[in-house]
mmCIF file of C-alpha atoms and ligand atoms in Angstrom:
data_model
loop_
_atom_site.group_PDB
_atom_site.id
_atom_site.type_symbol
_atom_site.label_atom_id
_atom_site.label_comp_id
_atom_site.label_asym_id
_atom_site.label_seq_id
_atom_site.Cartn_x
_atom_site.Cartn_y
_atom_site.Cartn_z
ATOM 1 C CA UNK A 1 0.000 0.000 0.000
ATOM 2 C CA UNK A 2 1.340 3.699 -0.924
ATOM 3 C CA UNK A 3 -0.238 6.085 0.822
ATOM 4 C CA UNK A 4 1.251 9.568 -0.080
ATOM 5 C CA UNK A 5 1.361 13.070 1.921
ATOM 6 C CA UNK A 6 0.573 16.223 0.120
ATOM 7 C CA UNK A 7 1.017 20.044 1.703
ATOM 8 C CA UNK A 8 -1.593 22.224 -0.059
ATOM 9 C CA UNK A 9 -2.011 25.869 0.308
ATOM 10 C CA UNK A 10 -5.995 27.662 0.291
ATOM 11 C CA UNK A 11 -5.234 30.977 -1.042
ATOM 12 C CA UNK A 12 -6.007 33.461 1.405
ATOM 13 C CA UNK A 13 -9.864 33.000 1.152
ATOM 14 C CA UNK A 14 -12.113 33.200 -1.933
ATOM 15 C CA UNK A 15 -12.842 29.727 -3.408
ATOM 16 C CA UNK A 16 -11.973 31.256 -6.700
ATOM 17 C CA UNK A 17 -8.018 31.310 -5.568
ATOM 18 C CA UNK A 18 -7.940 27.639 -4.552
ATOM 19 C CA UNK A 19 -5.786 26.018 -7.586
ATOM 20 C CA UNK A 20 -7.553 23.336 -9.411
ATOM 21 C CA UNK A 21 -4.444 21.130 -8.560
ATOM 22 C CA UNK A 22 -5.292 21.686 -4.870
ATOM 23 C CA UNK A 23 -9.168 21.222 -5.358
ATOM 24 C CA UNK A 24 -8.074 17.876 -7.022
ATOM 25 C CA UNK A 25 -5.935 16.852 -4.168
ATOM 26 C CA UNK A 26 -8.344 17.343 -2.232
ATOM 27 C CA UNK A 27 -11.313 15.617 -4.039
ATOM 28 C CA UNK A 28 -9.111 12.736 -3.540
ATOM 29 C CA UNK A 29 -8.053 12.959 0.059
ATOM 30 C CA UNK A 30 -9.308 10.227 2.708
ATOM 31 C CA UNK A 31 -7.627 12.453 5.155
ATOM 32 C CA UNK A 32 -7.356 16.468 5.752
ATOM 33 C CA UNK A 33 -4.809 18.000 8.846
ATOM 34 C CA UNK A 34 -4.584 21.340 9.596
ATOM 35 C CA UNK A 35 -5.242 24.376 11.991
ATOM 36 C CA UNK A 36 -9.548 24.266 12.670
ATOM 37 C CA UNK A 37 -9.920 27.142 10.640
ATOM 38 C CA UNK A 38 -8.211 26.213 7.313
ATOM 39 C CA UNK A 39 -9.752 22.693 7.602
ATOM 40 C CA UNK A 40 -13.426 23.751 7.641
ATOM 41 C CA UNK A 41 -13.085 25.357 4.568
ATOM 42 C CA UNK A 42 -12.921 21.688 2.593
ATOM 43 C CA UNK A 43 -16.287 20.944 2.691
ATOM 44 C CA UNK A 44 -16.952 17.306 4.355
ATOM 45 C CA UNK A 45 -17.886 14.217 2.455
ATOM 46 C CA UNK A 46 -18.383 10.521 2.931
ATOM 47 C CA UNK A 47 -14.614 8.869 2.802
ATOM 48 C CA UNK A 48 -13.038 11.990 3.963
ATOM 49 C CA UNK A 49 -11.642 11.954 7.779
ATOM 50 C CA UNK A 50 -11.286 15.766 8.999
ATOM 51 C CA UNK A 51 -8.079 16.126 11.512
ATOM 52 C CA UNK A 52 -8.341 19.599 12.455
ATOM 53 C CA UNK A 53 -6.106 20.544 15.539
ATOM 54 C CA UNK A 54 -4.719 23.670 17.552
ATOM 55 C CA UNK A 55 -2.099 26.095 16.120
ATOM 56 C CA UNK A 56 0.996 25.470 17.939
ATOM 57 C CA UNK A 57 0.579 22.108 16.920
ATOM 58 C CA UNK A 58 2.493 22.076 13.623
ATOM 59 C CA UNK A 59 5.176 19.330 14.630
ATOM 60 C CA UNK A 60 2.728 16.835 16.146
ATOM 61 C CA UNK A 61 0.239 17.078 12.916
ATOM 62 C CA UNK A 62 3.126 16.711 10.871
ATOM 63 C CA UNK A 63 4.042 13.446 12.355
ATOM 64 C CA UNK A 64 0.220 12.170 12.557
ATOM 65 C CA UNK A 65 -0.244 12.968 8.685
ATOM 66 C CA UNK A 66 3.001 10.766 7.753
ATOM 67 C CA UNK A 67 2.112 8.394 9.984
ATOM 68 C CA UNK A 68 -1.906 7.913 8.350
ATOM 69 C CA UNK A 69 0.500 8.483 4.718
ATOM 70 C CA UNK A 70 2.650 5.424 5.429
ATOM 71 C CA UNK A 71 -0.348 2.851 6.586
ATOM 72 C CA UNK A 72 -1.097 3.584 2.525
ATOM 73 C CA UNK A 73 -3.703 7.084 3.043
ATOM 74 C CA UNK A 74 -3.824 9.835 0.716
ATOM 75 C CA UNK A 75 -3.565 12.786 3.530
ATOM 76 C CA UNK A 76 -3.407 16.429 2.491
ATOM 77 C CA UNK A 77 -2.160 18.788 5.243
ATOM 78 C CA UNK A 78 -3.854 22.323 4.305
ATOM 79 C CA UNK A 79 -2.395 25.741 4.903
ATOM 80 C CA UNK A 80 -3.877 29.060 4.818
ATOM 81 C CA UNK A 81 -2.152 30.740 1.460
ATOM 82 C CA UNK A 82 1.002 28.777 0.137
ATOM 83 C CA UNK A 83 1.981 26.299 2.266
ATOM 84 C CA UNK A 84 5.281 27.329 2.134
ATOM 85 C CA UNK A 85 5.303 30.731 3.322
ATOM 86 C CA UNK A 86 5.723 30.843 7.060
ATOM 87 C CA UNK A 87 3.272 27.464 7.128
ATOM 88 C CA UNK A 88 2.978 23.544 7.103
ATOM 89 C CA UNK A 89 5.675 22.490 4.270
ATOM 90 C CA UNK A 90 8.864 23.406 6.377
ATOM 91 C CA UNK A 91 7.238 21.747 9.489
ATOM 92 C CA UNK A 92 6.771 18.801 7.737
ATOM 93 C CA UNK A 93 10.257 18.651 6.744
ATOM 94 C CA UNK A 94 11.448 19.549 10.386
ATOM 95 C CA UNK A 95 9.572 16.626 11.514
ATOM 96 C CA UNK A 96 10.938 14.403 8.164
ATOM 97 C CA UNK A 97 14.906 15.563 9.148
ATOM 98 C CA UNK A 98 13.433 13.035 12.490
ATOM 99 C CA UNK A 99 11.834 10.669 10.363
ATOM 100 C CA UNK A 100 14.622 9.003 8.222
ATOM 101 C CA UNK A 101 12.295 5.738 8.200
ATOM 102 C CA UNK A 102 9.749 8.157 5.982
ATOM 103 C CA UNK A 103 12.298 9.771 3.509
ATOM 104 C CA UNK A 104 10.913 7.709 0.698
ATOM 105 C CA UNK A 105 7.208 8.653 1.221
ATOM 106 C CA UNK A 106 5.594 10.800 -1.570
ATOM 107 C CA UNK A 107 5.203 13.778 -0.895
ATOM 108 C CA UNK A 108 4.251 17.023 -2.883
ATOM 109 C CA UNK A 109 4.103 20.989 -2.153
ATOM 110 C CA UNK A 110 1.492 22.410 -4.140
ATOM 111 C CA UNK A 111 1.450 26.166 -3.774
ATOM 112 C CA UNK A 112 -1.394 28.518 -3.078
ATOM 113 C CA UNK A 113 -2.143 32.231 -3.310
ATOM 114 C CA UNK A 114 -0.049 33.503 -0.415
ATOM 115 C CA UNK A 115 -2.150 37.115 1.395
ATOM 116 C CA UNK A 116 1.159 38.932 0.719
ATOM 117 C CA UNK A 117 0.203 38.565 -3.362
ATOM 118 C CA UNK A 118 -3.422 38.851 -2.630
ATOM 119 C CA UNK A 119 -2.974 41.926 -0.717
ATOM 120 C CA UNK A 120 -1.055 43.789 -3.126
ATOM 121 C CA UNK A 121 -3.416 42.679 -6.080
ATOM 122 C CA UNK A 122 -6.091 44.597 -3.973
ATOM 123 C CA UNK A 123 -3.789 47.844 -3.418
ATOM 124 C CA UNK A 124 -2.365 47.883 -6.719
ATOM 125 C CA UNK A 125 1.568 46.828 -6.987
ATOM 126 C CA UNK A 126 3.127 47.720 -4.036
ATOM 127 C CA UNK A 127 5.461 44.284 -4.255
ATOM 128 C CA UNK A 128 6.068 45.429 -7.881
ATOM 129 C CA UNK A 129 10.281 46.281 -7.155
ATOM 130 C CA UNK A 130 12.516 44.755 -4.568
ATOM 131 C CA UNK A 131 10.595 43.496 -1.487
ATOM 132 C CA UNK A 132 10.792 40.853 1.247
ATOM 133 C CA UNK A 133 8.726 39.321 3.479
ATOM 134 C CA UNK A 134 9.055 39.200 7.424
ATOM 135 C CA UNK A 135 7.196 37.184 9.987
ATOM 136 C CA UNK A 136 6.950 39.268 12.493
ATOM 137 C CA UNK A 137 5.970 36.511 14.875
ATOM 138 C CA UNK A 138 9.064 35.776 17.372
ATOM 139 C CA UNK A 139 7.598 32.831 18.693
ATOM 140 C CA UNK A 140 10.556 30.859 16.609
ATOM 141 C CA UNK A 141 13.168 33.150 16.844
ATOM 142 C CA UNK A 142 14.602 36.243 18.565
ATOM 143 C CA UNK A 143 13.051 39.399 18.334
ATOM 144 C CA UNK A 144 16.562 40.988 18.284
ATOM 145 C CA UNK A 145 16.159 38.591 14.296
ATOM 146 C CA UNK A 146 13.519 40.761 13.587
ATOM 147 C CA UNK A 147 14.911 43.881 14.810
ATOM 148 C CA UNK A 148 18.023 43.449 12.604
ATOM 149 C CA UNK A 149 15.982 42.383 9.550
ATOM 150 C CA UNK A 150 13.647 45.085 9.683
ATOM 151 C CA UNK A 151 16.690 47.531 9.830
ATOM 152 C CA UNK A 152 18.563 45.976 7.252
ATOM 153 C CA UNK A 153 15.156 46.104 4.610
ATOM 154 C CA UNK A 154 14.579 49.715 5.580
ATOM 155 C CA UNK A 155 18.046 50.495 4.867
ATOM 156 C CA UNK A 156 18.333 48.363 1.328
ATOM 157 C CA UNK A 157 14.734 50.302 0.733
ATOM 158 C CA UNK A 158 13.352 47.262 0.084
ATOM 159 C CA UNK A 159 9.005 46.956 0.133
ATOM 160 C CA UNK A 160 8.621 45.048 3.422
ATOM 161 C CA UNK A 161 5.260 42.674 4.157
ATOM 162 C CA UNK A 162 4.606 41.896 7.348
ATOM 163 C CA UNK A 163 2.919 38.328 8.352
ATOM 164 C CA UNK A 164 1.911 37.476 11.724
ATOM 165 C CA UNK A 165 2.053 41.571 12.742
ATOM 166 C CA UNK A 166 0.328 41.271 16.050
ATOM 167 C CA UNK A 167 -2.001 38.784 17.940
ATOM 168 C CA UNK A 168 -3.526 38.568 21.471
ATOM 169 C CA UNK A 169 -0.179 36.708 23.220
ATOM 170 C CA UNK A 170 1.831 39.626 21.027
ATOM 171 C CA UNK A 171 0.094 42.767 21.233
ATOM 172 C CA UNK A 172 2.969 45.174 20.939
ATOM 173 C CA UNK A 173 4.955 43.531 18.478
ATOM 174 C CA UNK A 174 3.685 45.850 15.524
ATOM 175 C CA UNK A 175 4.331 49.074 16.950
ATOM 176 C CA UNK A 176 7.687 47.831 18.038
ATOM 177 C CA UNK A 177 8.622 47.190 14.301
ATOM 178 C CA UNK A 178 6.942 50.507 13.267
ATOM 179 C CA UNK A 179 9.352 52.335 15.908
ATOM 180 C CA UNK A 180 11.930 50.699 14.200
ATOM 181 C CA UNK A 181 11.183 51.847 10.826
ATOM 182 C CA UNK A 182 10.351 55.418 11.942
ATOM 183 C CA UNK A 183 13.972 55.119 13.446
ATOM 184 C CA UNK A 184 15.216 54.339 10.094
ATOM 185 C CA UNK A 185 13.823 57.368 8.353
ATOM 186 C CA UNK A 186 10.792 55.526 6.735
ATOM 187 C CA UNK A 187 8.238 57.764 8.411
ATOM 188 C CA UNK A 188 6.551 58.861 4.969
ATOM 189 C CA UNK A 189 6.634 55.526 3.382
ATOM 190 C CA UNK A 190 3.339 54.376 3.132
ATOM 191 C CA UNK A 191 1.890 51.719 4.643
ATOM 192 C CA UNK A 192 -0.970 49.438 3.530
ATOM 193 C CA UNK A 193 -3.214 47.603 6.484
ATOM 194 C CA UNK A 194 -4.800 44.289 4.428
ATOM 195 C CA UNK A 195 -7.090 42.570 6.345
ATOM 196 C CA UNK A 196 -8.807 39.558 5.593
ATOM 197 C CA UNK A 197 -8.206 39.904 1.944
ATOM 198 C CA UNK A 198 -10.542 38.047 -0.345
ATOM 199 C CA UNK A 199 -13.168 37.154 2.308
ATOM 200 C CA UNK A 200 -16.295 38.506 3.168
ATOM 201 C CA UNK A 201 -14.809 40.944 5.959
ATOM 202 C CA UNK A 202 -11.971 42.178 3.796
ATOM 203 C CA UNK A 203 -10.651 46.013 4.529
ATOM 204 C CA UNK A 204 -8.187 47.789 2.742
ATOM 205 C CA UNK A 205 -6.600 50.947 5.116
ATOM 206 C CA UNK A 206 -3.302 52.577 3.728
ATOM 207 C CA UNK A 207 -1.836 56.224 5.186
ATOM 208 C CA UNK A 208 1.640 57.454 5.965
ATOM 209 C CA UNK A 209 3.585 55.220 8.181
ATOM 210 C CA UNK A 210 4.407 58.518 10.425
ATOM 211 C CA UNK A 211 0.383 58.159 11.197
ATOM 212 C CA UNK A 212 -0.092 54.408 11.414
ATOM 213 C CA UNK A 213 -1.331 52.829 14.539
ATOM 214 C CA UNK A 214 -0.470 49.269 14.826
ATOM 215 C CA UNK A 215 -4.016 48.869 16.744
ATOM 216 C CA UNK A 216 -4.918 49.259 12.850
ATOM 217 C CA UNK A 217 -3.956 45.554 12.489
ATOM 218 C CA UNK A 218 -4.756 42.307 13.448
ATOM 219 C CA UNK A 219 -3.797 38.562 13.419
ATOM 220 C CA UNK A 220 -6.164 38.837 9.900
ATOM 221 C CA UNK A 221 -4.222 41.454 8.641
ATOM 222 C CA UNK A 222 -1.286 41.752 6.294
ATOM 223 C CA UNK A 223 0.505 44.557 6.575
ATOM 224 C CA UNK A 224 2.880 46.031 3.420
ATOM 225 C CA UNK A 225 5.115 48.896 4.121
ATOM 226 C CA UNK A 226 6.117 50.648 0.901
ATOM 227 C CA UNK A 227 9.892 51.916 -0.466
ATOM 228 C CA UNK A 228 10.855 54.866 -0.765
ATOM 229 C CA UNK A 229 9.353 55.560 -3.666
ATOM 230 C CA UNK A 230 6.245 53.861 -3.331
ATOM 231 C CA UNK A 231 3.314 56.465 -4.444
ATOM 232 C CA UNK A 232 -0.064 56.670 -5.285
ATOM 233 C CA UNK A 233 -1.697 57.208 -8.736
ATOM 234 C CA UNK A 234 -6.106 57.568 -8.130
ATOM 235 C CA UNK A 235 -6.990 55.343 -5.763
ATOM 236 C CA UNK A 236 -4.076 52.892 -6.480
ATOM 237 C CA UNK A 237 -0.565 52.361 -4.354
ATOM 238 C CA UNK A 238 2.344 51.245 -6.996
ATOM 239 C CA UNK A 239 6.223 50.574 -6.688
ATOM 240 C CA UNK A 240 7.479 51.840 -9.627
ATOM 241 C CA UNK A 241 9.776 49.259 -11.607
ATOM 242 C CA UNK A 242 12.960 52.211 -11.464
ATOM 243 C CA UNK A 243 14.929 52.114 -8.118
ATOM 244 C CA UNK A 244 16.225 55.630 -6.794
HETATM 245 N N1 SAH B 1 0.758 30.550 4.683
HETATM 246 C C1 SAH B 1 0.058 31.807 4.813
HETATM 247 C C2 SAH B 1 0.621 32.671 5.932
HETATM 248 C C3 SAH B 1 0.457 32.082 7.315
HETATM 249 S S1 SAH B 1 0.966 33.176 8.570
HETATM 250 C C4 SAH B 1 0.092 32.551 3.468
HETATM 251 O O1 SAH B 1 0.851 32.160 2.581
HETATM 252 O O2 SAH B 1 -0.645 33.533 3.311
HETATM 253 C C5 SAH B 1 -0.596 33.940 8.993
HETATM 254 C C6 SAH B 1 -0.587 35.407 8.611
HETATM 255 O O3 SAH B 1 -0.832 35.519 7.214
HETATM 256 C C7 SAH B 1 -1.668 36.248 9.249
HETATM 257 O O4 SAH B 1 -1.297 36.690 10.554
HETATM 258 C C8 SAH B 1 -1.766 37.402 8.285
HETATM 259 O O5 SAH B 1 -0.682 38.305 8.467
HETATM 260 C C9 SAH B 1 -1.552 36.709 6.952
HETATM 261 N N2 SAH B 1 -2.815 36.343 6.260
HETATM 262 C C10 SAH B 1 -3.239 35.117 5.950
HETATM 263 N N3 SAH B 1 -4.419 35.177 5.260
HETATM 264 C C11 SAH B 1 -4.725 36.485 5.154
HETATM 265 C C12 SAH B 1 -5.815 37.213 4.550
HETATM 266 N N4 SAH B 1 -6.824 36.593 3.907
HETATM 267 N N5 SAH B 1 -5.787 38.554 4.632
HETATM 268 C C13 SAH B 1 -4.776 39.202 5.256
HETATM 269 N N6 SAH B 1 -3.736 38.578 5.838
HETATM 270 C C14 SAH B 1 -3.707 37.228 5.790
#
């Protein structure tokens, strides 16, 4: 029996931005892990076993979705977005490095719409230069990490999005970073709050980052600070493709 494990990404919301590959994955799961949330989107059906389970439990449902994969399943661990962008596919290789005894199991990445690309559809093309993206989340590393790389983008003028920007165990995270960036000389960059892009409760906020509050964003919310020349044309926000 060959059971195989694939790591599928949602998109950030809209049925619309699920992939067809991923909608065929999952047409022919028997099993679906992931954070509650992300698994009640796939819609239940007779032969399909829903695992859902808590968030900080990334390393456990990665071992419990090989596991089902090996006894011959078809499991499909689902992320929010792409799966690999600060999500499932590197926690299932964490727990593979562990696992030599599954190295041969199939397994496939199948990317989604990550919110960074849905958010800057909706503003316009504020990832269209240089940009990178930070999780600003320090539950997995040092916030003196995110301190430095926050620095170092405002410095290389880089268009920065911001995953993870605050939640209810990290409330002051955000305005921490925006200190930082105010520090740096970005205070008129300007910033774009994306929250719950391509759902039902989606709001689009942008102003200067000089009069940003992070109490503007939530654990729904993307946040994209613009470069230096990042400027608005109507109601759009654009990077233009020239670098200063
Ligand atoms: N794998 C996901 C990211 C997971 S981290 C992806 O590729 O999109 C979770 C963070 O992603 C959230 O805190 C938020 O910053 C962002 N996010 C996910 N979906 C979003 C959406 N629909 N709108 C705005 N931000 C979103």
């Amino acid at each position: 029996m060959t059971g195989s494990l694939t790591i599928a990404g949602l998109g950030p919301g809209a049925e619309a931005l699920i992939t067809p590959e991923v909608s065929t994955a999952l047409a022919e799961a028997t099993d679906v892990f992931g954070y509650g949330p992300y698994v009640v989107r796939v819609p239940a059906r007779e032969g399909l076993t829903l695992h859902p389970s808590d968030n900080r439990q990334e390393a456990r449902r990665a071992v419990d979705a090989m596991r089902l994969a090996s006894e011959g399943r078809s499991v499909v661990i689902v992320s929010s977005g792409d799966p690999g962008v600060f999500a499932m596919a590197s926690a299932v290789f964490e727990a593979l490095e562990d696992a030599p005894h599954w190295h041969s199991l199939p397994i496939r990445v199948l990317p989604g719409v990550t919110a960074m690309l849905a958010a800057a559809a909706r503003a316009g093309a504020p990832l269209g230069h240089d940009f990178c993206a930070i999780n600003l989340s320090d539950n997995l590393k040092p916030w003196k990490t995110i301190e430095k790389r926050l620095r170092l983008a405002a410095e290389a003028d880089f268009a920065i999005a911001l995953y993870n920007p605050r939640s209810v165990s990290r409330p002051d995270d955000l305005a921490r970073a925006f200190e930082i960036l105010m520090q740096a000389g970005c205070g008129a960059r300007i910033v774009i709050f994306a929250h719950a892009v391509m759902t039902a409760e989606e709001r689009i906020t942008s102003l200067p980052l000089s009069e940003a509050i992070a109490e503007m964003a939530d654990m729904r919310t993307l946040v994209i600070i613009g470069n230096s020349l990042t400027r608005r044309v109507g109601s759009w926000i654009y990077a233009p493709r020239r670098a200063s």
